[in-house]
Each structure stands twice: as structure tokens, then as C-alpha cells.
Amino acid sequence: MVVVVEVPPEAPSFVEMSAVSQLGTLLLGSWRMISWTYEVLVSGEVRDAFGKNPRGVITYAADGRVMVLVLSEDRITPNDLVPTPDEKIGLYDSMFAYAGTYSVEDDRVIHHIDMSWNATWEGTQQVRLINTDGRMLTYKSAPAKNPLDGRDCIHTVRFEKIVSPHH
């Protein structure tokens, strides 16, 4: 008996599936932000999103979850445990955070946001073109509205892998 299986032409090849699997494996773990810049499309101006030295971490877990937290380099420290209304505004404006699930396709990772510092991002998919060697990770966004100032831009974010001293 001979069984013939027809594979649709749009089905990914084993090589493509292996590359996606390898990329997904390289992403696993936590990454420290090195820089975050964005190019304003109308002018070509390149700006730092959270200063020259933002503090940020992105973590990709084996269960398919992703978490991101970014703080501005000049983030204020409130004068007391309960921030004043002005301090609260400063704290909100100097952070960026979300969590959700992720999937890997070709040369991109897609973040499926289910909670965010800005609720308008909840339920969205954030597509990032990625390049990594397992030690350094670079993201590039598609052209989109900047969540920091509303201008059309492309973001470039660079990370380095956090190596735990316990592993």
C-alpha cells in the first residue's frame, strides 16, 4: 500500500520550521536593554526613547509568556511612599510595561498583549523584526504611532542576554 500525502504549497518547509524553532530557542531567557531609539518618519530625526541609558528588561519564558519593563534613565524618586499627583504623572511618563504571550514567525516575534501600562495596547499584537546571535538581540518595529508622543516612527531596540551567575 502506498500513501501519498500532498503538502499545500503555503506550508512551511522543515528548514523554515527549524529556523523558527531555533530563533524561538535563542530568545528564551531575560535580556537587558542597551538602547532604545526611534526614527521620526516625517523628518528622519532619530531620538532616544527613554534617554541614552534606559533601564529595561524583556523576558521570554518557555511557556510562551513575555514580560517587558522599561524605565527612563531620569526616572524620579517620590519624596514619600505615596507619590503626589505630579509625581504620579512623572512616574507614569517614565515607564513602559506590558505582558502577554509571544509567537515566532520567520524573522519576527509577535507579542500578543494581554496587559499593559497603557490599556489601549491590551488585545493588540506588536510585531518586532528581530536579529539575534543568542548574546545580543536587536528589534526593529514596523512603522507605527509612537506610544510616547503619537508621531509615526520606527523603533530600534537593542538588548544583551542576562547570564545568571547561578547557571
C-alpha atoms as one frame of an Amber mdcrd trajectory, in Angstrom:
protein
   0.000   0.000   0.000   1.299   3.453  -0.919   0.114   6.550   0.898   0.503
   9.854  -0.885   0.448  12.998   1.224   0.019  16.244  -0.591   1.569  19.227
   1.127  -0.007  22.573   0.310   2.481  24.984  -1.299   1.962  27.528   1.514
   3.067  25.021   4.188   6.460  25.897   5.710   9.340  23.601   4.887  11.229
  21.646   7.536  14.152  24.054   7.114  11.860  27.057   7.703  10.278  25.370
  10.723  13.743  24.539  12.095  14.890  28.153  11.700  11.789  29.416  13.516
  12.296  26.838  16.274  15.961  27.814  16.591  15.073  31.509  16.786  12.461
  30.772  19.465  15.071  28.860  21.467  17.602  31.686  21.178  15.035  34.156
  22.561  14.394  32.197  25.782  15.539  33.962  28.933  15.950  37.545  30.061
  17.515  40.386  28.127  18.813  43.746  29.458  18.064  46.807  27.350  21.130
  48.564  25.960  19.373  51.267  23.923  16.013  52.304  22.514  15.896  54.802
  19.685  13.195  55.782  17.256  13.252  57.448  13.873  10.530  60.027  13.253
   9.380  59.165   9.732   8.365  62.666   8.599  11.752  64.213   9.474  14.241
  61.330   9.703  15.211  62.563  13.182  16.499  59.798  15.496  15.730  60.201
  19.199  16.333  58.240  22.392  13.034  56.927  23.732  13.974  56.861  27.437
  17.348  58.622  27.474  20.799  57.368  26.494  20.810  54.767  29.293  17.312
  53.352  29.800  16.806  50.568  32.311  14.802  47.753  30.815  14.316  44.011
  30.754  12.391  41.697  28.462  11.870  38.061  29.437  10.769  35.232  27.140
   9.598  32.165  29.048   9.415  28.597  27.750   5.656  28.587  28.443   5.177
  31.239  25.733   4.850  34.291  28.011   6.683  37.584  27.524   7.123  40.437
  30.019   8.628  43.872  29.379   9.541  46.649  31.812  11.390  49.818  30.793
  12.279  52.808  32.973  13.677  56.144  31.871  17.236  56.972  32.884  15.985
  60.099  34.680  13.037  58.500  36.478  12.106  60.424  39.610  12.057  59.055
  43.128   8.958  60.241  45.024   9.510  62.164  48.244   7.283  59.779  50.173
   5.766  56.303  49.963   2.593  57.745  48.402   3.554  59.893  45.398   1.965
  63.304  44.885  -0.290  63.726  41.823   2.576  65.393  39.903   4.980  62.622
  40.918   2.458  60.014  39.722   2.361  61.672  36.297   6.177  61.689  36.176
   6.329  58.036  37.168   3.787  57.036  34.511   5.522  59.084  31.809   8.887
  57.484  32.587   7.873  53.847  32.183   6.728  51.343  29.598   5.496  47.869
  30.510   3.401  45.037  29.180   2.947  41.276  29.319   1.300  38.634  27.202
   2.186  35.698  25.019   4.529  35.572  22.051   4.932  33.660  18.833   7.847
  33.447  16.411   7.398  33.601  12.642  10.242  33.807  10.148  12.435  36.757
  11.230   9.957  38.248  13.684   8.500  37.819  17.110   4.898  38.809  17.727
   3.862  39.948  21.190   0.168  39.284  21.883  -0.520  41.845  24.637  -2.981
  40.958  27.405  -1.952  43.588  29.997  -0.159  46.897  29.584   0.893  50.144
  31.264  -1.404  51.742  28.671  -4.661  49.805  28.378  -5.023  50.790  24.703
  -2.323  48.218  23.927  -4.288  45.348  25.511  -5.527  42.939  22.864  -3.016
  44.221  20.279  -0.242  42.378  18.505   3.147  44.074  18.450   5.348  42.780
  15.628   9.122  43.048  16.007  11.631  42.176  13.293  14.486  40.554  15.167
  18.104  39.674  14.779  19.968  37.722  17.441  23.074  35.647  17.875  21.927
  34.406  21.295  24.029  37.037  23.071  22.744  40.291  21.522  19.169  40.959
  20.371  18.027  43.780  18.082  14.383  44.689  17.431  13.009  46.872  14.713
   9.344  47.794  14.689   7.140  48.285  11.687   6.173  51.929  11.067   3.577
  52.855  13.701   2.370  55.582  16.033   4.859  56.147  18.827   3.139  55.359
  22.167   5.308  58.047  23.782   4.422  61.035  21.572   1.991  59.858  18.841
   4.311  60.520  15.881   4.785  57.969  13.086   8.115  56.250  13.643  10.219
  53.101  13.544  11.738  51.869  16.815  15.098  50.121  17.155  15.788  48.445
  20.498  18.977  46.610  21.476  19.367  44.099  24.304  22.073  41.859  25.721
  21.356  38.446  27.234  21.410  38.363  31.018  23.606  35.496  32.102  22.691
  34.242  35.545  25.653  33.533  37.825  23.692  30.542  39.180  23.547  28.639
  35.864
